Short mmCIF file of C-alpha atoms and ligand atoms in Angstrom, two decimals:
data_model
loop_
_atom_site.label_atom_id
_atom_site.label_comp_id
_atom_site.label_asym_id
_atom_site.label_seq_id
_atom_site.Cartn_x
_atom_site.Cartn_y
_atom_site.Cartn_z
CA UNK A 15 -12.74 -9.51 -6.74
CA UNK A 16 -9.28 -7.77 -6.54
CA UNK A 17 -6.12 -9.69 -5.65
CA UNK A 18 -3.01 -6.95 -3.76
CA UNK A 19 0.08 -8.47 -3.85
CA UNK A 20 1.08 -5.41 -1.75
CA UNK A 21 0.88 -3.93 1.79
CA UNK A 22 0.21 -0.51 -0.03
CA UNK A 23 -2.93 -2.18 -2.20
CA UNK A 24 -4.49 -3.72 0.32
CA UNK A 25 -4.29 -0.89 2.67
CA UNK A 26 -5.82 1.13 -0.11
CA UNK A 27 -8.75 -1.31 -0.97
CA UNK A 28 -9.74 -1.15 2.70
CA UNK A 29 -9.33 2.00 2.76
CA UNK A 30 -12.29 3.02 0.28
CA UNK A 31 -14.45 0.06 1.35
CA UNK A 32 -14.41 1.43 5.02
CA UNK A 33 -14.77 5.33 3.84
CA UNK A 34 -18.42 3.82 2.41
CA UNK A 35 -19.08 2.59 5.56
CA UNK A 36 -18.57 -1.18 5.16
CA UNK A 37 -17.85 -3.59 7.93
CA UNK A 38 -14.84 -5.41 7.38
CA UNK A 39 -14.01 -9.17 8.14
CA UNK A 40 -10.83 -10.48 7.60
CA UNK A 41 -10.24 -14.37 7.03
CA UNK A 42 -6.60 -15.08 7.85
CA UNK A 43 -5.33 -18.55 5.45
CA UNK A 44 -2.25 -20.37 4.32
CA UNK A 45 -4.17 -21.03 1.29
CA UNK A 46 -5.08 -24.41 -0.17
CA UNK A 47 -8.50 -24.07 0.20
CA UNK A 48 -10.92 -26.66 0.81
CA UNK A 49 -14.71 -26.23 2.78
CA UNK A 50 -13.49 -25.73 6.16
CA UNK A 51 -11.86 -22.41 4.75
CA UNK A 52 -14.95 -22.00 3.05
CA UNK A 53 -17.43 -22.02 5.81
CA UNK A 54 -15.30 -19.06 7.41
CA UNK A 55 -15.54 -16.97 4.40
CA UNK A 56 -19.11 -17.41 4.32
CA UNK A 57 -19.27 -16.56 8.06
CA UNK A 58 -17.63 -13.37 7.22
CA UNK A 59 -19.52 -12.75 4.03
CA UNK A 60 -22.37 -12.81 6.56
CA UNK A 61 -21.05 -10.95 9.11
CA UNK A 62 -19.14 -8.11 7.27
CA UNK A 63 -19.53 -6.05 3.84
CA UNK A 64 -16.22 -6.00 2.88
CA UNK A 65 -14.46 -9.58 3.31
CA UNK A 66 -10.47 -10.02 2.73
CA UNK A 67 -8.89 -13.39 2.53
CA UNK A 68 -5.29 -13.38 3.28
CA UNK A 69 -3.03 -16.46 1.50
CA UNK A 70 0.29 -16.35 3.00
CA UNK A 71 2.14 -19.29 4.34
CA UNK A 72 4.05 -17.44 6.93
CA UNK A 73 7.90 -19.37 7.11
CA UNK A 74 8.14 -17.83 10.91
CA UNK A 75 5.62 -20.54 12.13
CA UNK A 76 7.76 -23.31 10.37
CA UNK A 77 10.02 -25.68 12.52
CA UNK A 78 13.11 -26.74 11.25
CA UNK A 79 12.16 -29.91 9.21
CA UNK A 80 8.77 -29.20 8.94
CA UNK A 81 6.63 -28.74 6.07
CA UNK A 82 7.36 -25.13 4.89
CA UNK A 83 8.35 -25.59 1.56
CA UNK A 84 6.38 -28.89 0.65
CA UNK A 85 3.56 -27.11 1.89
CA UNK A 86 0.43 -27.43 -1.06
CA UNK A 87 0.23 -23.78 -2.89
CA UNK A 88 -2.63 -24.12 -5.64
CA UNK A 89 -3.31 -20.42 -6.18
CA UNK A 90 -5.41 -20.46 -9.05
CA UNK A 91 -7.94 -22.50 -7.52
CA UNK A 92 -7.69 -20.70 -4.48
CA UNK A 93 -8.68 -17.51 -6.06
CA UNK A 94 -11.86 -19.60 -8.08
CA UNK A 95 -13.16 -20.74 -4.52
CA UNK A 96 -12.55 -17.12 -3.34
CA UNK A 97 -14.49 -15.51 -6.51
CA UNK A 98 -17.20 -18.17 -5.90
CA UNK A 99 -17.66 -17.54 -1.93
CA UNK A 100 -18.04 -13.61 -3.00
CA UNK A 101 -14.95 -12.36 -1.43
CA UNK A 102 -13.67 -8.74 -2.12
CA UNK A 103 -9.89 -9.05 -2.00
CA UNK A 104 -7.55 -11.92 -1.56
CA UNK A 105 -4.00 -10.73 -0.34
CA UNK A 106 -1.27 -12.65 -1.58
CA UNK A 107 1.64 -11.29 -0.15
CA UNK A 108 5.47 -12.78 -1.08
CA UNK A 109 7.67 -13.37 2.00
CA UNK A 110 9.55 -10.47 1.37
CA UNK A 111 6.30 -8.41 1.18
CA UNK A 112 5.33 -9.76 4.64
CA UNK A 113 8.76 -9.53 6.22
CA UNK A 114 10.51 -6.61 4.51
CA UNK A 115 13.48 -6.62 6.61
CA UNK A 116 14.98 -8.64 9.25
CA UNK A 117 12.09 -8.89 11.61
CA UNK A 118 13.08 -7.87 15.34
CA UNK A 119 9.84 -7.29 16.65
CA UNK A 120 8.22 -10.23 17.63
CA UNK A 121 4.52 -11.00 19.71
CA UNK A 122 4.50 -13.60 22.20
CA UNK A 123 1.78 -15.06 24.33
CA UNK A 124 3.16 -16.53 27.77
CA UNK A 125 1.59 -19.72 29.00
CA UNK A 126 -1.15 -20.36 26.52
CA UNK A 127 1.33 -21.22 23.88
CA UNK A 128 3.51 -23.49 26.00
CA UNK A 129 0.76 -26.67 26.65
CA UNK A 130 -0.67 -29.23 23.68
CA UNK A 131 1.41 -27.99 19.76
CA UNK A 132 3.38 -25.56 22.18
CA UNK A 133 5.06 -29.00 23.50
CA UNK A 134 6.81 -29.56 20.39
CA UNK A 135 6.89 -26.86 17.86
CA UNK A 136 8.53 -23.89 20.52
CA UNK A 137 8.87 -21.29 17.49
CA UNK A 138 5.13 -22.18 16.08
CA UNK A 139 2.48 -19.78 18.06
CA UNK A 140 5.08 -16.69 17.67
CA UNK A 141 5.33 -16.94 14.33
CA UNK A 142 1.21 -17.10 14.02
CA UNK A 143 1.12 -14.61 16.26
CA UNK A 144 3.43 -12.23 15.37
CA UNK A 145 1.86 -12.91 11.51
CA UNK A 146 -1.59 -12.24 12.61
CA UNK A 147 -0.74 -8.42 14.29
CA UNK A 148 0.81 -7.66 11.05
CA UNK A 149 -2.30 -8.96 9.07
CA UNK A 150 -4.69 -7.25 11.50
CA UNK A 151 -2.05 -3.62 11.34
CA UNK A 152 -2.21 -4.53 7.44
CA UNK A 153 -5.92 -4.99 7.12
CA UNK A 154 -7.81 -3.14 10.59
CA UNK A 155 -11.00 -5.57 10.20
CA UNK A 156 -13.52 -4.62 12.42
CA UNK A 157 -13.43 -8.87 12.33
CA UNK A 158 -11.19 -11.70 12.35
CA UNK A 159 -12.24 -15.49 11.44
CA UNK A 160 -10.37 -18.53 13.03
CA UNK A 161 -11.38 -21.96 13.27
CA UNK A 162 -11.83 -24.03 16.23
CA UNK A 163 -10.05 -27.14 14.63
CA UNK A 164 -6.72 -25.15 15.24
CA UNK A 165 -8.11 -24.45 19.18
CA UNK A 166 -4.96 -23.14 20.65
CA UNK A 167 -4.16 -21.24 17.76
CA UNK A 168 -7.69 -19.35 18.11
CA UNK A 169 -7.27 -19.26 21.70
CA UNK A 170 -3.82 -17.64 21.82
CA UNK A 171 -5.17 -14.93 19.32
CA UNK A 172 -7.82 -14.04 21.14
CA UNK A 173 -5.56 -13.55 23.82
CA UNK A 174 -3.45 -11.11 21.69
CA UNK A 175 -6.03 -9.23 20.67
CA UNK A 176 -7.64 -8.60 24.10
CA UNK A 177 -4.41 -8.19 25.90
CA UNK A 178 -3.12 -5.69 23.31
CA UNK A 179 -6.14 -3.78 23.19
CA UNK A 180 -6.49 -4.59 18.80
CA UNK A 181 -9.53 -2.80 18.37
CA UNK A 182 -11.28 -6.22 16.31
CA UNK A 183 -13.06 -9.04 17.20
CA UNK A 184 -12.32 -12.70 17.24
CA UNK A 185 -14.83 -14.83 16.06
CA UNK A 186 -14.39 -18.91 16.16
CA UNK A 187 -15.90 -20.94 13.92
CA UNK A 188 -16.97 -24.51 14.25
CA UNK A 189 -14.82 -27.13 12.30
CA UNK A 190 -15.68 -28.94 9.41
CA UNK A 191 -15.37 -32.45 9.40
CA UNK A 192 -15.65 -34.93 6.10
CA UNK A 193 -18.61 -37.33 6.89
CA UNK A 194 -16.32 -39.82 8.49
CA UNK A 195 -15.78 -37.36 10.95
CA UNK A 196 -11.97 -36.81 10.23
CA UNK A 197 -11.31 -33.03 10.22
CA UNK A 198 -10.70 -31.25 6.95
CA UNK A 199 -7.24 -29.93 6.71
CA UNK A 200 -4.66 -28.76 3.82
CA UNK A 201 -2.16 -31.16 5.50
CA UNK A 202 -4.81 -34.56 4.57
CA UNK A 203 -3.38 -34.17 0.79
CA UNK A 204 -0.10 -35.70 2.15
CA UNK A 205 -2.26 -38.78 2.75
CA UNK A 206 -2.77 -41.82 1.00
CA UNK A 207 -6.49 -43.17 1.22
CA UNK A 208 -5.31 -45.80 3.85
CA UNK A 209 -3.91 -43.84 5.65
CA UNK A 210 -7.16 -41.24 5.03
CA UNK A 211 -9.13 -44.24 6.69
CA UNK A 212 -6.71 -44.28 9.77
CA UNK A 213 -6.49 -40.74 10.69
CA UNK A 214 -10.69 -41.26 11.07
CA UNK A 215 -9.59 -42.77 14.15
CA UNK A 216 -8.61 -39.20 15.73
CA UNK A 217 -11.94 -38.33 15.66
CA UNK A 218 -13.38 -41.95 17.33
CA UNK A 219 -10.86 -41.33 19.96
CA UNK A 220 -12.17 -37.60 20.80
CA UNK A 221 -16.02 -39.16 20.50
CA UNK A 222 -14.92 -42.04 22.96
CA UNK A 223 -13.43 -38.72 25.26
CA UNK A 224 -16.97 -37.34 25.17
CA UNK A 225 -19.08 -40.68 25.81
CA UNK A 226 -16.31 -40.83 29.33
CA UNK A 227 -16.92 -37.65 30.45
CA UNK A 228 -21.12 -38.12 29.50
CA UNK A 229 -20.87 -41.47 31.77
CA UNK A 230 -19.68 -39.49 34.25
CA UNK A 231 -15.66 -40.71 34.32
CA UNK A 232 -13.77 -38.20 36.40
CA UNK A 233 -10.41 -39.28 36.11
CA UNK A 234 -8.24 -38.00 32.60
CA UNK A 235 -5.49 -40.44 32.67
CA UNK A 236 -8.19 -43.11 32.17
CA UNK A 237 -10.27 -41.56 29.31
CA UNK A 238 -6.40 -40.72 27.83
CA UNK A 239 -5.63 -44.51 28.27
CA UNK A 240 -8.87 -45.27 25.93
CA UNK A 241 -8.29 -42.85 23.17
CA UNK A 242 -4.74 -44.14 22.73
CA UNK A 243 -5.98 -47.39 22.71
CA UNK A 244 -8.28 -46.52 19.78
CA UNK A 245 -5.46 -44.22 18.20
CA UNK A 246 -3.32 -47.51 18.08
CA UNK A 247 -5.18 -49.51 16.17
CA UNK A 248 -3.69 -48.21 13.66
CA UNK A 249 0.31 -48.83 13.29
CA UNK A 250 0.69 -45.93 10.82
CA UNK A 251 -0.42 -43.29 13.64
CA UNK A 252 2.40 -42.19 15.49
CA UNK A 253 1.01 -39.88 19.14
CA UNK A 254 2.45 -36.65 19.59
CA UNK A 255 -0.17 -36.01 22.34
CA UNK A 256 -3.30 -36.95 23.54
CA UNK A 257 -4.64 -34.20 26.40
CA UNK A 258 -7.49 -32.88 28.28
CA UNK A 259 -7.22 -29.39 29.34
CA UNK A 260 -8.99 -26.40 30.57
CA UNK A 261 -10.89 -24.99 27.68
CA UNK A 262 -10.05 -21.75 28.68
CA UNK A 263 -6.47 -22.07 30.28
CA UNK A 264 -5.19 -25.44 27.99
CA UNK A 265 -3.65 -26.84 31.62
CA UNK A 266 -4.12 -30.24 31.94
CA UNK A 267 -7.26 -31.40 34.52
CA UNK A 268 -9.49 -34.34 35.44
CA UNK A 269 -13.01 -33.36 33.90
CA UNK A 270 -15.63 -32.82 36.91
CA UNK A 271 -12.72 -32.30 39.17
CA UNK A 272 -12.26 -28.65 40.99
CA UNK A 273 -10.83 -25.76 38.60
CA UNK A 274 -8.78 -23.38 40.48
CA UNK A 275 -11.74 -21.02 41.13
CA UNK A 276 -13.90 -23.53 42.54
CA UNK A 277 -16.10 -24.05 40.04
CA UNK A 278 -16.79 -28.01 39.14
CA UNK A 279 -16.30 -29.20 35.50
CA UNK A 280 -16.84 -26.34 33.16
CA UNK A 281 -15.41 -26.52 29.34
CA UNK A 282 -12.77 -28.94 28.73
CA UNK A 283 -10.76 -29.10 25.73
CA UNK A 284 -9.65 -32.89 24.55
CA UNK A 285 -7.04 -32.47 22.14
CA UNK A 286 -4.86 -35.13 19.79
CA UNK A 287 -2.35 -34.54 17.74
CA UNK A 288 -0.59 -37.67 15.65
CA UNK A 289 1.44 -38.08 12.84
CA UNK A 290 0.21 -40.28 10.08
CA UNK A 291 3.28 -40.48 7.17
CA UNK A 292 3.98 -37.61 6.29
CA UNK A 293 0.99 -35.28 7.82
CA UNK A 294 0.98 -33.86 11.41
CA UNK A 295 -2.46 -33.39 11.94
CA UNK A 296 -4.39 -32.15 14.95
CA UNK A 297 -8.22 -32.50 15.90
CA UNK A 298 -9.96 -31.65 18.87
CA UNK A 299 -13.17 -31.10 20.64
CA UNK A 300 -14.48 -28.89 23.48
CA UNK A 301 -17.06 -31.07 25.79
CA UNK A 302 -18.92 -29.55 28.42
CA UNK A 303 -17.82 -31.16 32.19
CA UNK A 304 -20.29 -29.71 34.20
CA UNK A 305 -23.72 -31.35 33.30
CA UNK A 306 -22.52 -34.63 35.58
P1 AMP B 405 -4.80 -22.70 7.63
O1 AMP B 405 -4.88 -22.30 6.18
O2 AMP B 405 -4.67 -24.17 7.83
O3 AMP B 405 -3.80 -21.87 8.40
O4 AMP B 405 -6.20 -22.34 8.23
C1 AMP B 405 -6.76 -21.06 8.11
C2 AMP B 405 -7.96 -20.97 9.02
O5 AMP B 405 -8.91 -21.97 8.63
C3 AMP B 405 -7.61 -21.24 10.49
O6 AMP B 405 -8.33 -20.33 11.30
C4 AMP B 405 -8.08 -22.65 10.70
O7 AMP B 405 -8.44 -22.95 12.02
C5 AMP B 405 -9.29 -22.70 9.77
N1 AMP B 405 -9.61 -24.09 9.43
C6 AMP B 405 -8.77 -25.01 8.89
N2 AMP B 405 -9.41 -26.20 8.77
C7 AMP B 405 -10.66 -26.01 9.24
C8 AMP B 405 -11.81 -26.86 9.40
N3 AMP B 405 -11.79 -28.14 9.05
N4 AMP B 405 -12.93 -26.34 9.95
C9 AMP B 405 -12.97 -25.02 10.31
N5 AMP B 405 -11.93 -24.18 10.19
C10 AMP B 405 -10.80 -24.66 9.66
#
């Protein structure tokens, strides 16, 4: 396994990995690894012949205030689980790598970005956007690997890619969960156990969103009413949002009710995002409307 601190390296690796002919899949990460990470390496160790594993934590999807510099950096074991899931090159890029000069140019994706994290972190999905072209310009992989725990964030680059023609695909893996159902995420090392055992609560409130919409409840604002009322059984859970949207266009609807194009039900995406101490975390899960 290699490690490129450098645009140049990188490039170069790829380079002689795709004049052999290999596929290459490219697993975009702000590093401190843990299994969800790990089951999209080994999707694109599957997929691909040549997999690169980017660790950057990109400051241009940082708030003010938010966690930027507390954020957990452990690159040593990084690069062990990276070795171990039979990845070709990490790229570890500085800040200064990534953003060489003042950066002018940035990508933007109208609408999709402006529903759910959108709501409160305005600079957020530019900054992952605008990080992601560079990765893919950096890289070319014939594949990209996102994770459906971050939903929007997959959705949105999807929509880059496709709407700037970036000649990759997007694949979307499931997420990972710990048995208690709460998702693994970087951001559950803020946590204390307590507060471990309340944030399992995000993921009773998105099950009690799914048992609704199975029983045939039609109305949102209702099944929203229940999962805050499991959410706040816990005091140390604070709601940034709890919302049921349009899996593919993340606007609010009733499930079963009439999309815009007529259809009944389809996809919807219920979506929670709380903070618990120190940790914003977010958790979500895509149920299918139209069965009832
Ligand atoms: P991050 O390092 O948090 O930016 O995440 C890098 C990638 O891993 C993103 O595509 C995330 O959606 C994905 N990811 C993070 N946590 C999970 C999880 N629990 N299950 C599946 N994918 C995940």
């Amino acid at each position: 396994m290699e490690v490129a601190k450098t645009i140049e390296s990188v490039r170069a690796l790829v380079k002689a990995a795709r004049s052999k002919g290999k596929k290459i899949g490219l697993v975009p990460t702000m590093g401190a690894l843990h299994i969800g990470h790990i089951s999209l390496i080994e999707a694109a160790v599957k997929k691909c012949d040549f997999v690169v594993v980017s660790i950057f934590v990109n400051p241009t999807q940082f708030g003010p205030g938010e966690d930027f510099e507390k954020y957990p950096r452990p690159l040593d074991a990084d690069l062990e689980i990276c070795r171990k899931a039979g990845v070709d090159v990490v790229f570890v890029p500085t800040v200064k790598e990534m953003y060489r000069s003042e950066n002018l140019t940035w990508v933007n994706v109208e609408k999709l970005t402006e529903s759910l994290c959108g709501q409160s972190r305005p600079i957020h999905f530019r900054g992952v956007t605008t990080v992601c072209a560079k990765l893919f310009n950096i890289v070319a992989p014939d594949i990209a690997f996102f994770g459906q725990k971050d939903a929007q964030q997959a959705i949105v680059i999807k929509r880059m890619a496709a709407d700037l023609n970036m000649p990759l695909e997007v694949v979307i893996c499931p997420t990972v969960r710990e048995p208690n159902g709460l998702a693994v995420s970087s951001r559950n090392k803020y946590l204390t156990e307590e507060q471990k055992k309340d944030a399992t609560l995000i993921y009773k409130s998105l099950q009690k969103c799914r048992e609704m919409i199975d029983a045939g409840t039609t109305d949102s604002e209702t099944i929203i009413a229940e999962m805050r009322k499991i959410l706040s059984q816990a005091p140390s859970i604070a709601i940034e949002y709890v919302n049921i949207v349009d899996a593919g266009a993340l606007q609010a609807i009733d499930p079963h009710a009439c999309l815009p194009t007529g259809r009944r039900g389809g996809k919807v995406l219920a979506a929670v995002a709380v903070r618990i101490g120190p940790a914003c975390l977010i958790d979500n899960i895509l149920v299918d409307a139209s069965k009832k």
